[in-house]
């Protein structure tokens, strides 16, 4: 998505440790007109996949996933993050390691909101190592739901999470894929 690349180049900044700061339009302040475009682009990319539900993870994925859900006319569910694995049998739960924050947390979703009848599109703001998406994939496996694909607003291609999912045969459509970045240059995959 050319607009995503332009936004990253004009408003993003690269922080030490390979972190891209996009707080001005995606992570803290949200450019709502642009958010609408993001939702419509994701809907377009998955228009033939008969998606019944969008699944994301709190907190930064929620806005994008909601925009995609609105554009596709389907519900959006967000997995919650729990420090401990206090599983009570009423939720699906998976352990996720955060590469960026070097912590572990559990993602949980109520069994009421994910079922074997669902065709699920997984959406998030960033796709880096892919740990968050793999946690969501595990929740779908527990529910017996079918995963039709993945969409991230920004994929950090150099962390390989997206390519590993593609190698497993999944459809992964990121709106911008960054192959390399330094504080002076950001290179997108063509
Ligand atoms: P992974 O899921 O692909 O393995 O990535 P990782 O564990 O590293 O990501 C952990 C968190 O950091 C996620 O948010 C992810 O969205 C965010 N993140 C990863 N790389 C970047 C980056 O370059 N820039 C920014 N701005 N965020 C990045 P989170 O910890 O779950 O926090 P939040 O969703 O509550 O904000």
CSV table of C-alpha atoms and ligand atoms in Angstrom, one decimal:
chain,number,residue,atom,x,y,z
A,1,UNK,CA,0.0,0.0,0.0
A,2,UNK,CA,1.8,3.1,-1.3
A,3,UNK,CA,0.1,5.4,1.3
A,4,UNK,CA,1.4,3.3,4.2
A,5,UNK,CA,5.0,3.5,2.8
A,6,UNK,CA,4.6,7.3,2.3
A,7,UNK,CA,3.3,7.7,5.9
A,8,UNK,CA,6.2,5.7,7.3
A,9,UNK,CA,8.7,7.8,5.4
A,10,UNK,CA,7.2,11.1,6.2
A,11,UNK,CA,6.2,10.5,9.9
A,12,UNK,CA,8.0,7.4,11.1
A,13,UNK,CA,11.3,7.4,12.9
A,14,UNK,CA,13.7,4.5,13.6
A,15,UNK,CA,14.7,4.0,17.2
A,16,UNK,CA,17.7,2.0,18.5
A,17,UNK,CA,17.0,-1.7,18.7
A,18,UNK,CA,15.2,-1.9,15.4
A,19,UNK,CA,12.0,-0.2,16.6
A,20,UNK,CA,9.9,1.9,14.2
A,21,UNK,CA,8.1,4.7,15.9
A,22,UNK,CA,4.7,5.5,14.3
A,23,UNK,CA,3.0,7.1,17.2
A,24,UNK,CA,1.8,10.1,15.2
A,25,UNK,CA,-0.6,8.0,13.0
A,26,UNK,CA,-0.9,4.4,14.2
A,27,UNK,CA,0.2,3.7,17.8
A,28,UNK,CA,-0.9,6.6,19.9
A,29,UNK,CA,-2.5,9.3,17.8
A,30,UNK,CA,-4.5,7.7,15.1
A,31,UNK,CA,-5.0,9.3,11.7
A,32,UNK,CA,-8.6,8.3,11.4
A,33,UNK,CA,-9.0,9.1,7.7
A,34,UNK,CA,-6.0,6.9,7.0
A,35,UNK,CA,-7.4,4.2,9.4
A,36,UNK,CA,-10.5,4.0,7.2
A,37,UNK,CA,-8.2,3.5,4.1
A,38,UNK,CA,-6.3,0.8,6.0
A,39,UNK,CA,-9.6,-1.0,6.8
A,40,UNK,CA,-10.8,-0.8,3.2
A,41,UNK,CA,-7.4,-2.1,1.8
A,42,UNK,CA,-7.5,-5.1,4.1
A,43,UNK,CA,-11.1,-5.8,3.1
A,44,UNK,CA,-10.1,-5.6,-0.5
A,45,UNK,CA,-7.1,-7.9,0.0
A,46,UNK,CA,-9.3,-10.6,1.6
A,47,UNK,CA,-12.5,-10.0,-0.3
A,48,UNK,CA,-12.6,-13.5,-1.7
A,49,UNK,CA,-11.8,-15.4,1.5
A,50,UNK,CA,-15.2,-15.5,3.1
A,51,UNK,CA,-14.0,-14.1,6.4
A,52,UNK,CA,-16.5,-14.3,9.3
A,53,UNK,CA,-14.4,-12.8,12.0
A,54,UNK,CA,-11.3,-10.6,12.6
A,55,UNK,CA,-9.1,-11.5,15.5
A,56,UNK,CA,-6.4,-9.3,17.0
A,57,UNK,CA,-4.6,-8.7,20.3
A,58,UNK,CA,-4.9,-5.8,22.7
A,59,UNK,CA,-4.0,-3.0,22.5
A,60,UNK,CA,-2.5,-1.5,19.4
A,61,UNK,CA,-4.1,-4.0,17.0
A,62,UNK,CA,-7.6,-3.1,18.0
A,63,UNK,CA,-8.1,0.1,15.9
A,64,UNK,CA,-6.8,-1.5,12.7
A,65,UNK,CA,-8.8,-4.7,13.3
A,66,UNK,CA,-12.0,-2.7,14.0
A,67,UNK,CA,-11.5,-0.7,10.8
A,68,UNK,CA,-11.1,-3.9,8.8
A,69,UNK,CA,-14.1,-5.4,10.5
A,70,UNK,CA,-16.2,-2.4,9.7
A,71,UNK,CA,-15.1,-2.5,6.0
A,72,UNK,CA,-15.8,-6.2,5.8
A,73,UNK,CA,-19.0,-6.1,7.8
A,74,UNK,CA,-17.9,-8.8,10.3
A,75,UNK,CA,-17.3,-8.8,14.0
A,76,UNK,CA,-13.8,-8.1,15.5
A,77,UNK,CA,-12.6,-9.9,18.6
A,78,UNK,CA,-9.5,-9.0,20.5
A,79,UNK,CA,-7.5,-11.4,22.6
A,80,UNK,CA,-6.6,-10.1,26.1
A,81,UNK,CA,-3.2,-10.2,27.6
A,82,UNK,CA,-2.8,-11.9,31.0
A,83,UNK,CA,0.4,-12.1,33.0
A,84,UNK,CA,-0.5,-15.4,34.6
A,85,UNK,CA,-2.1,-18.4,33.0
A,86,UNK,CA,-5.2,-18.5,35.3
A,87,UNK,CA,-7.2,-20.5,32.8
A,88,UNK,CA,-10.7,-21.2,34.1
A,89,UNK,CA,-11.8,-23.4,31.3
A,90,UNK,CA,-14.0,-20.7,29.7
A,91,UNK,CA,-11.3,-19.3,27.6
A,92,UNK,CA,-8.8,-20.4,25.0
A,93,UNK,CA,-5.2,-19.5,26.1
A,94,UNK,CA,-1.7,-19.4,24.6
A,95,UNK,CA,1.7,-18.3,25.8
A,96,UNK,CA,3.4,-15.5,23.8
A,97,UNK,CA,7.0,-14.3,24.1
A,98,UNK,CA,7.4,-10.6,23.2
A,99,UNK,CA,10.6,-10.2,21.3
A,100,UNK,CA,10.5,-6.5,21.7
A,101,UNK,CA,9.8,-6.4,25.4
A,102,UNK,CA,11.5,-9.7,26.3
A,103,UNK,CA,8.6,-10.8,28.4
A,104,UNK,CA,6.1,-13.7,28.3
A,105,UNK,CA,2.3,-13.2,28.6
A,106,UNK,CA,-0.8,-15.3,27.9
A,107,UNK,CA,-3.3,-14.3,25.3
A,108,UNK,CA,-6.9,-15.4,26.1
A,109,UNK,CA,-10.2,-15.3,24.3
A,110,UNK,CA,-13.6,-16.4,25.6
A,111,UNK,CA,-14.8,-19.6,24.1
A,112,UNK,CA,-18.0,-17.7,23.3
A,113,UNK,CA,-16.3,-15.5,20.7
A,114,UNK,CA,-14.3,-18.0,18.6
A,115,UNK,CA,-15.9,-21.2,17.3
A,116,UNK,CA,-15.3,-23.9,14.7
A,117,UNK,CA,-17.8,-22.2,12.4
A,118,UNK,CA,-15.5,-19.2,12.1
A,119,UNK,CA,-13.2,-18.3,9.2
A,120,UNK,CA,-10.7,-16.0,10.8
A,121,UNK,CA,-8.5,-13.2,9.5
A,122,UNK,CA,-5.7,-12.3,12.0
A,123,UNK,CA,-4.9,-8.6,12.0
A,124,UNK,CA,-2.3,-6.5,13.9
A,125,UNK,CA,-0.4,-3.3,13.7
A,126,UNK,CA,3.1,-4.9,13.6
A,127,UNK,CA,4.3,-8.2,12.4
A,128,UNK,CA,7.9,-8.7,13.6
A,129,UNK,CA,9.0,-12.1,14.8
A,130,UNK,CA,5.5,-13.3,14.5
A,131,UNK,CA,5.0,-14.4,18.1
A,132,UNK,CA,1.8,-12.6,18.6
A,133,UNK,CA,0.3,-14.0,15.5
A,134,UNK,CA,1.4,-17.5,16.4
A,135,UNK,CA,-0.3,-17.1,19.8
A,136,UNK,CA,-3.5,-16.1,18.0
A,137,UNK,CA,-3.1,-19.0,15.6
A,138,UNK,CA,-3.0,-21.3,18.6
A,139,UNK,CA,-6.2,-19.9,20.0
A,140,UNK,CA,-7.9,-20.6,16.6
A,141,UNK,CA,-6.5,-24.1,16.6
A,142,UNK,CA,-8.0,-24.7,20.1
A,143,UNK,CA,-11.3,-23.3,18.9
A,144,UNK,CA,-11.3,-25.4,15.7
A,145,UNK,CA,-11.6,-22.2,13.7
A,146,UNK,CA,-10.2,-21.9,10.2
A,147,UNK,CA,-7.5,-19.2,9.7
A,148,UNK,CA,-7.8,-17.7,6.2
A,149,UNK,CA,-4.8,-15.4,6.6
A,150,UNK,CA,-2.9,-12.6,8.3
A,151,UNK,CA,-2.7,-8.9,7.7
A,152,UNK,CA,-0.3,-6.4,9.4
A,153,UNK,CA,-0.2,-2.7,8.8
A,154,UNK,CA,3.6,-2.9,9.0
A,155,UNK,CA,5.7,-6.0,8.6
A,156,UNK,CA,9.3,-5.9,9.7
A,157,UNK,CA,10.5,-8.3,7.0
A,158,UNK,CA,14.0,-8.6,8.4
A,159,UNK,CA,12.6,-10.3,11.6
A,160,UNK,CA,11.2,-13.1,9.3
A,161,UNK,CA,7.9,-13.7,11.1
A,162,UNK,CA,5.8,-13.1,8.0
A,163,UNK,CA,8.0,-15.2,5.7
A,164,UNK,CA,7.8,-18.1,8.2
A,165,UNK,CA,4.0,-18.0,8.0
A,166,UNK,CA,4.1,-17.7,4.2
A,167,UNK,CA,6.5,-20.8,4.1
A,168,UNK,CA,3.8,-22.7,6.0
A,169,UNK,CA,1.3,-21.8,3.2
A,170,UNK,CA,-0.6,-19.0,4.9
A,171,UNK,CA,-1.8,-15.9,3.0
A,172,UNK,CA,0.0,-13.0,4.6
A,173,UNK,CA,-0.8,-9.5,3.2
A,174,UNK,CA,1.0,-6.7,5.0
A,175,UNK,CA,0.4,-3.1,3.9
A,176,UNK,CA,4.1,-2.3,4.0
A,177,UNK,CA,7.0,-4.7,4.4
A,178,UNK,CA,10.3,-3.2,5.6
A,179,UNK,CA,13.3,-5.2,4.5
A,180,UNK,CA,15.8,-3.0,6.2
A,181,UNK,CA,15.9,0.2,8.3
A,182,UNK,CA,18.5,2.5,9.8
A,183,UNK,CA,18.0,6.0,11.2
A,184,UNK,CA,18.9,7.3,7.7
A,185,UNK,CA,17.1,4.8,5.4
A,186,UNK,CA,14.1,2.6,5.3
A,187,UNK,CA,13.9,0.1,2.5
A,188,UNK,CA,10.6,-1.5,1.5
A,189,UNK,CA,10.1,-4.8,-0.2
A,190,UNK,CA,8.9,-4.5,-3.8
B,1,LIG,P1,5.9,-10.3,17.2
B,1,LIG,O1,4.6,-10.4,17.9
B,1,LIG,O2,5.9,-10.1,15.7
B,1,LIG,O3,6.9,-11.4,17.6
B,1,LIG,O4,6.6,-9.0,17.7
B,1,LIG,P2,7.1,-8.6,19.2
B,1,LIG,O5,6.8,-9.7,20.2
B,1,LIG,O6,8.4,-8.1,19.1
B,1,LIG,O7,6.1,-7.4,19.4
B,1,LIG,C1,5.7,-7.1,20.6
B,1,LIG,C2,5.0,-5.8,20.6
B,1,LIG,O8,5.8,-4.7,20.0
B,1,LIG,C3,3.7,-5.7,20.0
B,1,LIG,O9,3.0,-4.8,20.7
B,1,LIG,C4,4.1,-5.2,18.6
B,1,LIG,O10,3.0,-4.6,18.0
B,1,LIG,C5,5.1,-4.1,18.9
B,1,LIG,N1,6.2,-3.9,18.0
B,1,LIG,C6,7.0,-4.8,17.4
B,1,LIG,N2,7.9,-4.1,16.7
B,1,LIG,C7,7.6,-2.8,16.7
B,1,LIG,C8,8.1,-1.6,16.1
B,1,LIG,O11,9.1,-1.6,15.4
B,1,LIG,N3,7.5,-0.5,16.4
B,1,LIG,C9,6.4,-0.4,17.2
B,1,LIG,N4,5.9,0.8,17.4
B,1,LIG,N5,5.9,-1.5,17.8
B,1,LIG,C10,6.5,-2.7,17.5
B,1,LIG,P3,2.6,-5.0,22.2
B,1,LIG,O12,3.8,-5.2,23.1
B,1,LIG,O13,1.7,-6.2,22.2
B,1,LIG,O14,2.0,-3.7,22.7
B,1,LIG,P4,0.6,-3.0,22.4
B,1,LIG,O15,0.0,-3.7,21.2
B,1,LIG,O16,-0.1,-3.2,23.6
B,1,LIG,O17,1.0,-1.7,22.0
